[in-house]
CSV table of C-alpha atoms and ligand atoms in Angstrom, one decimal:
chain,number,residue,atom,x,y,z
A,731,MET,CA,-15.4,-9.7,4.3
A,732,ARG,CA,-13.0,-7.3,3.0
A,733,PRO,CA,-10.5,-8.8,1.4
A,734,LYS,CA,-6.9,-8.2,2.9
A,735,ILE,CA,-4.1,-6.8,1.7
A,736,VAL,CA,-0.4,-6.1,3.1
A,737,ALA,CA,2.0,-4.4,0.7
A,738,GLY,CA,5.6,-4.1,1.3
A,739,ASN,CA,7.3,-0.6,0.2
A,740,TRP,CA,11.4,-1.0,-0.7
A,741,LYS,CA,11.2,2.4,-1.4
A,742,MET,CA,15.0,3.4,-2.6
A,743,ASN,CA,16.3,0.4,-1.1
A,744,GLY,CA,17.9,-3.1,-2.5
A,745,ASP,CA,20.3,-4.2,-4.8
A,746,LEU,CA,20.8,-7.4,-6.7
A,747,VAL,CA,22.6,-9.4,-4.1
A,748,PHE,CA,19.6,-8.4,-1.4
A,749,VAL,CA,16.9,-9.8,-4.1
A,750,GLN,CA,18.7,-13.2,-4.2
A,751,ASP,CA,18.9,-13.4,-0.1
A,752,TYR,CA,15.5,-11.7,-0.1
A,753,VAL,CA,13.7,-14.7,-2.0
A,754,ALA,CA,15.4,-17.2,-0.5
A,755,SER,CA,14.1,-16.6,3.3
A,756,PHE,CA,11.1,-15.2,1.5
A,757,LYS,CA,10.1,-18.8,0.4
A,758,LYS,CA,11.7,-20.3,3.5
A,759,TYR,CA,9.5,-18.4,6.0
A,760,TRP,CA,6.6,-18.6,3.2
A,761,ASN,CA,6.4,-22.4,3.7
A,762,GLU,CA,7.6,-21.8,7.4
A,763,LYS,CA,4.2,-19.6,8.8
A,764,ARG,CA,1.9,-21.8,5.9
A,765,LEU,CA,0.8,-18.4,4.4
A,766,ASP,CA,-0.8,-20.4,1.7
A,767,GLN,CA,-3.6,-21.0,3.6
A,768,PHE,CA,-5.0,-17.7,4.1
A,769,SER,CA,-6.3,-17.5,0.8
A,770,ASP,CA,-8.4,-13.7,1.7
A,771,LEU,CA,-5.2,-13.0,1.9
A,772,GLY,CA,-3.0,-10.4,-0.7
A,773,VAL,CA,0.7,-10.1,-0.4
A,774,ILE,CA,2.2,-7.5,-2.1
A,775,ILE,CA,5.5,-6.2,-3.1
A,776,VAL,CA,7.0,-3.2,-4.2
A,777,PRO,CA,10.8,-3.5,-5.2
A,778,PRO,CA,12.1,0.0,-6.9
A,779,ALA,CA,11.5,-0.7,-10.7
A,780,ILE,CA,14.4,-1.3,-11.8
A,781,LEU,CA,14.2,-4.3,-9.2
A,782,ILE,CA,10.6,-5.7,-9.9
A,783,ALA,CA,12.4,-8.1,-13.2
A,784,SER,CA,15.0,-9.4,-10.7
A,785,VAL,CA,12.5,-10.1,-8.0
A,786,GLN,CA,9.7,-11.6,-10.6
A,787,GLU,CA,12.5,-13.9,-12.3
A,788,ASN,CA,14.0,-15.1,-8.8
A,789,ILE,CA,10.9,-15.3,-7.1
A,790,LYS,CA,8.9,-17.8,-10.1
A,791,ALA,CA,11.4,-20.4,-8.7
A,792,VAL,CA,10.2,-20.7,-5.4
A,793,SER,CA,6.6,-20.7,-6.8
A,794,VAL,CA,4.3,-19.5,-3.9
A,795,ASN,CA,1.0,-19.1,-5.0
A,796,GLY,CA,-1.5,-16.5,-6.7
A,797,GLN,CA,-1.8,-14.2,-3.5
A,798,LEU,CA,2.0,-12.9,-4.3
A,799,GLU,CA,1.9,-9.1,-6.1
A,800,PHE,CA,3.8,-6.8,-6.9
A,801,ALA,CA,3.4,-2.7,-7.4
A,802,GLY,CA,5.6,0.0,-8.9
A,803,GLN,CA,6.6,3.1,-6.3
A,804,ASN,CA,5.4,5.5,-8.3
A,805,VAL,CA,4.1,6.2,-12.0
A,806,SER,CA,4.4,8.3,-14.6
A,807,GLU,CA,1.6,10.9,-15.0
A,808,TYR,CA,2.3,10.9,-18.7
A,809,SER,CA,1.8,7.7,-21.2
A,810,SER,CA,4.6,8.1,-23.4
A,811,GLY,CA,7.4,9.9,-24.9
A,812,ALA,CA,10.4,12.7,-25.0
A,813,TYR,CA,10.1,12.0,-20.4
A,814,THR,CA,13.5,11.6,-19.2
A,815,GLY,CA,13.9,9.2,-16.2
A,816,GLU,CA,9.3,8.3,-16.0
A,817,ILE,CA,8.3,5.0,-15.6
A,818,SER,CA,4.7,4.2,-17.6
A,819,ALA,CA,1.7,2.7,-16.4
A,820,ALA,CA,2.3,0.4,-19.3
A,821,MET,CA,5.6,-0.5,-18.7
A,822,LEU,CA,4.5,-1.0,-15.2
A,823,LYS,CA,1.8,-3.5,-16.3
A,824,ASP,CA,4.4,-5.0,-18.6
A,825,PHE,CA,6.8,-6.1,-16.2
A,826,GLY,CA,3.5,-8.0,-14.2
A,827,CYS,CA,2.9,-5.4,-12.0
A,828,ARG,CA,-1.2,-5.7,-10.9
A,829,TRP,CA,-0.7,-2.5,-9.0
A,830,SER,CA,1.3,1.1,-8.1
A,831,LEU,CA,1.6,3.1,-5.4
A,832,VAL,CA,-0.1,6.9,-6.2
A,833,GLY,CA,1.0,9.8,-3.6
A,834,HIS,CA,2.8,8.5,-1.7
A,835,SER,CA,3.6,11.1,1.3
A,836,GLU,CA,7.7,10.9,-0.1
A,837,ARG,CA,6.3,12.1,-3.5
A,838,ARG,CA,4.5,14.8,-2.3
A,839,ALA,CA,7.0,16.3,-0.1
A,840,LEU,CA,10.1,15.6,-2.2
A,841,PHE,CA,8.4,15.4,-5.8
A,842,GLY,CA,6.4,18.0,-5.6
A,843,ASP,CA,3.2,15.6,-6.2
A,844,GLN,CA,0.3,17.7,-6.1
A,845,SER,CA,-4.0,16.4,-6.1
A,846,SER,CA,-3.8,17.9,-10.0
A,847,VAL,CA,-0.8,15.4,-10.6
A,848,ILE,CA,-1.8,12.5,-8.6
A,849,VAL,CA,-5.3,12.3,-10.1
A,850,GLU,CA,-3.4,12.5,-14.0
A,851,LYS,CA,-1.4,9.4,-12.2
A,852,ILE,CA,-3.7,7.3,-11.2
A,853,LYS,CA,-6.1,7.7,-15.4
A,854,GLN,CA,-2.6,6.5,-16.6
A,855,LEU,CA,-3.5,4.0,-14.0
A,856,LEU,CA,-6.9,2.7,-14.8
A,857,ALA,CA,-6.4,3.3,-18.4
A,858,GLU,CA,-3.8,0.5,-18.9
A,859,GLY,CA,-6.3,-1.7,-16.3
A,860,LEU,CA,-3.9,-1.7,-13.2
A,861,ARG,CA,-5.3,-1.0,-9.5
A,862,PRO,CA,-4.2,2.5,-7.3
A,863,ILE,CA,-2.5,2.1,-3.8
A,864,LEU,CA,-3.5,5.7,-2.9
A,865,CYS,CA,-1.8,6.9,0.0
A,866,LEU,CA,-3.0,9.8,1.9
A,867,GLY,CA,-1.6,10.8,5.9
A,868,GLU,CA,-1.6,14.0,7.2
A,869,THR,CA,1.6,15.7,9.1
A,870,LEU,CA,2.3,16.3,12.7
A,871,GLU,CA,1.9,19.9,12.9
A,872,GLU,CA,-1.8,18.6,11.3
A,873,ARG,CA,-2.4,16.4,13.6
A,874,GLU,CA,-1.4,18.9,16.4
A,875,GLN,CA,-3.3,21.5,14.9
A,876,GLY,CA,-6.6,19.3,14.7
A,877,LYS,CA,-6.4,19.7,11.4
A,878,ALA,CA,-6.0,15.9,10.8
A,879,GLU,CA,-9.2,14.6,9.1
A,880,ILE,CA,-9.6,18.2,6.7
A,881,CYS,CA,-6.4,17.2,5.6
A,882,VAL,CA,-7.1,13.5,4.7
A,883,LYS,CA,-10.5,14.8,3.5
A,884,SER,CA,-9.0,17.1,1.3
A,885,GLN,CA,-5.9,14.8,0.0
A,886,LEU,CA,-9.3,12.1,-0.7
A,887,ASP,CA,-11.8,15.1,-1.9
A,888,SER,CA,-10.0,15.5,-5.0
A,889,VAL,CA,-9.5,12.0,-6.0
A,890,LEU,CA,-13.4,11.1,-5.1
A,891,ASN,CA,-14.6,14.3,-7.0
A,892,SER,CA,-12.7,13.0,-10.6
A,893,PHE,CA,-13.7,9.5,-10.7
A,894,SER,CA,-17.1,7.4,-11.3
A,895,VAL,CA,-17.9,5.3,-8.5
A,896,ALA,CA,-16.9,2.3,-10.8
A,897,ASP,CA,-13.2,3.7,-11.7
A,898,PHE,CA,-12.6,4.4,-7.6
A,899,SER,CA,-13.7,1.1,-7.0
A,900,LYS,CA,-11.0,-0.3,-8.6
A,901,LEU,CA,-8.1,1.7,-5.4
A,902,VAL,CA,-7.5,1.0,-2.3
A,903,ILE,CA,-6.5,3.5,0.2
A,904,ALA,CA,-3.6,3.7,2.3
A,905,TYR,CA,-4.2,5.8,5.1
A,906,GLU,CA,0.0,7.3,6.6
A,907,PRO,CA,0.2,9.6,8.7
A,908,VAL,CA,3.2,11.5,7.9
A,909,TRP,CA,4.3,11.4,11.2
A,910,ALA,CA,4.1,7.6,11.5
A,911,ILE,CA,6.3,6.8,8.9
A,912,GLY,CA,10.4,5.6,9.0
A,913,THR,CA,10.0,6.8,12.7
A,914,GLY,CA,9.5,4.3,14.8
A,915,LYS,CA,6.3,6.2,16.1
A,916,THR,CA,2.6,4.3,15.6
A,917,ALA,CA,-1.1,5.6,15.5
A,918,SER,CA,-2.5,4.2,18.5
A,919,PRO,CA,-4.9,0.9,16.8
A,920,GLU,CA,-8.0,3.5,18.2
A,921,GLU,CA,-6.2,6.3,16.1
A,922,ALA,CA,-6.1,4.6,13.2
A,923,GLN,CA,-9.2,3.2,13.3
A,924,GLU,CA,-10.6,6.7,14.1
A,925,MET,CA,-9.4,8.1,11.1
A,926,HIS,CA,-10.7,4.6,8.6
A,927,LYS,CA,-14.0,5.1,10.2
A,928,PHE,CA,-13.6,8.9,8.9
A,929,ILE,CA,-12.5,7.7,5.2
A,930,ARG,CA,-15.4,5.7,4.7
A,931,SER,CA,-17.4,8.1,5.7
A,932,VAL,CA,-15.8,10.2,3.7
A,933,VAL,CA,-16.3,7.7,0.4
A,934,ALA,CA,-20.0,7.3,1.7
A,935,SER,CA,-21.4,10.7,0.1
A,936,LYS,CA,-20.0,9.1,-2.9
A,937,SER,CA,-21.2,5.5,-2.3
A,938,SER,CA,-22.3,3.8,0.7
A,939,ASP,CA,-21.7,0.6,-0.9
A,940,LEU,CA,-18.0,2.3,-1.9
A,941,ALA,CA,-17.9,3.2,1.2
A,942,GLU,CA,-18.2,-0.5,2.8
A,943,SER,CA,-16.6,-1.9,0.0
A,944,ILE,CA,-13.6,0.0,-0.4
A,945,ILE,CA,-10.1,-1.5,0.9
A,946,VAL,CA,-8.1,1.0,3.7
A,947,LEU,CA,-5.1,0.0,4.7
A,948,TYR,CA,-2.5,1.6,7.5
A,949,GLY,CA,0.9,2.5,7.3
A,950,GLY,CA,3.3,4.1,9.2
A,951,SER,CA,6.1,2.4,11.5
A,952,VAL,CA,4.3,-1.4,11.3
A,953,ASN,CA,5.8,-4.4,12.5
A,954,SER,CA,5.3,-7.6,13.9
A,955,GLY,CA,4.9,-6.0,17.7
A,956,ASN,CA,1.9,-3.4,16.9
A,957,ALA,CA,0.5,-5.2,13.8
A,958,GLU,CA,-2.0,-7.5,15.4
A,959,SER,CA,-3.6,-4.6,17.8
A,960,LEU,CA,-4.1,-2.5,14.3
A,961,PHE,CA,-5.9,-5.6,12.0
A,962,ARG,CA,-8.1,-5.7,15.0
A,963,GLN,CA,-9.9,-2.8,13.8
A,964,ASN,CA,-12.8,-2.7,12.2
A,965,ASP,CA,-11.9,-0.7,9.5
A,966,ILE,CA,-8.4,-1.6,9.2
A,967,ASP,CA,-8.1,-3.8,6.2
A,968,GLY,CA,-4.3,-4.6,5.7
A,969,ALA,CA,-1.2,-2.4,6.2
A,970,LEU,CA,1.6,-0.7,3.9
A,971,VAL,CA,4.9,-1.8,5.5
A,972,GLY,CA,7.9,0.3,4.7
A,973,GLY,CA,11.1,-0.2,6.5
A,974,ALA,CA,9.9,-3.6,8.0
A,975,SER,CA,9.0,-4.9,4.7
A,976,LEU,CA,12.9,-5.2,4.2
A,977,LYS,CA,12.9,-8.0,6.6
A,978,PRO,CA,11.4,-12.0,5.0
A,979,GLU,CA,10.2,-13.1,8.3
A,980,GLU,CA,9.4,-9.4,9.9
A,981,PHE,CA,6.9,-9.1,6.8
A,982,LEU,CA,6.0,-12.1,6.5
A,983,GLU,CA,5.1,-12.0,10.1
A,984,ILE,CA,3.0,-9.4,9.6
A,985,CYS,CA,1.2,-11.1,6.7
A,986,ALA,CA,0.6,-13.6,8.9
A,987,GLN,CA,-1.0,-12.1,11.8
A,988,CYS,CA,-3.0,-10.1,9.2
A,989,GLY,CA,-4.3,-13.6,7.7
A,990,ARG,CA,-4.9,-14.7,10.9
A,991,SER,CA,-7.2,-11.4,11.8
A,992,ALA,CA,-9.5,-12.5,8.3
A,993,LEU,CA,-10.3,-15.7,10.3
A,994,SER,CA,-11.6,-14.2,13.4
B,1953,LIG,P1,7.3,2.6,7.8
B,1953,LIG,O1,7.1,2.8,6.2
B,1953,LIG,O2,6.2,1.4,7.6
B,1953,LIG,O3,8.8,2.4,7.7
B,1953,LIG,O4,7.4,3.6,8.5
B,1953,LIG,C1,5.5,3.5,5.5
B,1953,LIG,C2,5.2,3.5,4.2
B,1953,LIG,O5,6.2,4.9,3.7
B,1953,LIG,O6,4.9,3.7,3.6
């Protein structure tokens, strides 16, 4: 069975005081919900880069076990040099991250992260031994025009065709329909399952083993009320959570639901 992952993307939210409060509640609910029992579940916190050190420092004091890891929200396509404002893969690694998001729809729509840039970012991460979480997803317009699969396939193919099977196997995919992000609208479990299955079929064109083993997360308005039915779907291996990840009790409830889905 594939391992489960729930990642919490804080986006551009939080400050030093928030981190302290967050970690204190995080510890409480981690114990209360007995997250330790879910050995197949990985939990990834994705804070703004400037807060990563503070989250780690505070979390260390609450010593949750090795299930908890950290990710960057973005990474530079360059390794070092005169790129003001950028953060390299080596820097993320230095600050204890094992992962980074790549190609989040907000990066694609607002900051011009096109496929060629995304491929370079993934190369940087892999060169440092970090694992990319590649975000894919169609807009509402594309879905309404019946082009959701074409869009997701084209985003996926541009990365799939740029890496060997061995390299691509280090990626986790997050399917996040753009119309469901931050809108309160989630894809139905059936709609999400259908796209996850489709994503595996695209990956299967490169390697059927890889299609079976690659972790595919769902993202877009996931909360503790809708997560369980999503996690019951065969091809959904966890979630990338935005807004709900800012509330530790809510976030860890989603994690617990994901952990339980691995046991059943
Ligand atoms: P949301 O964000 O859960 O707030 O919809 C998900 C994401 O953008 O990763």
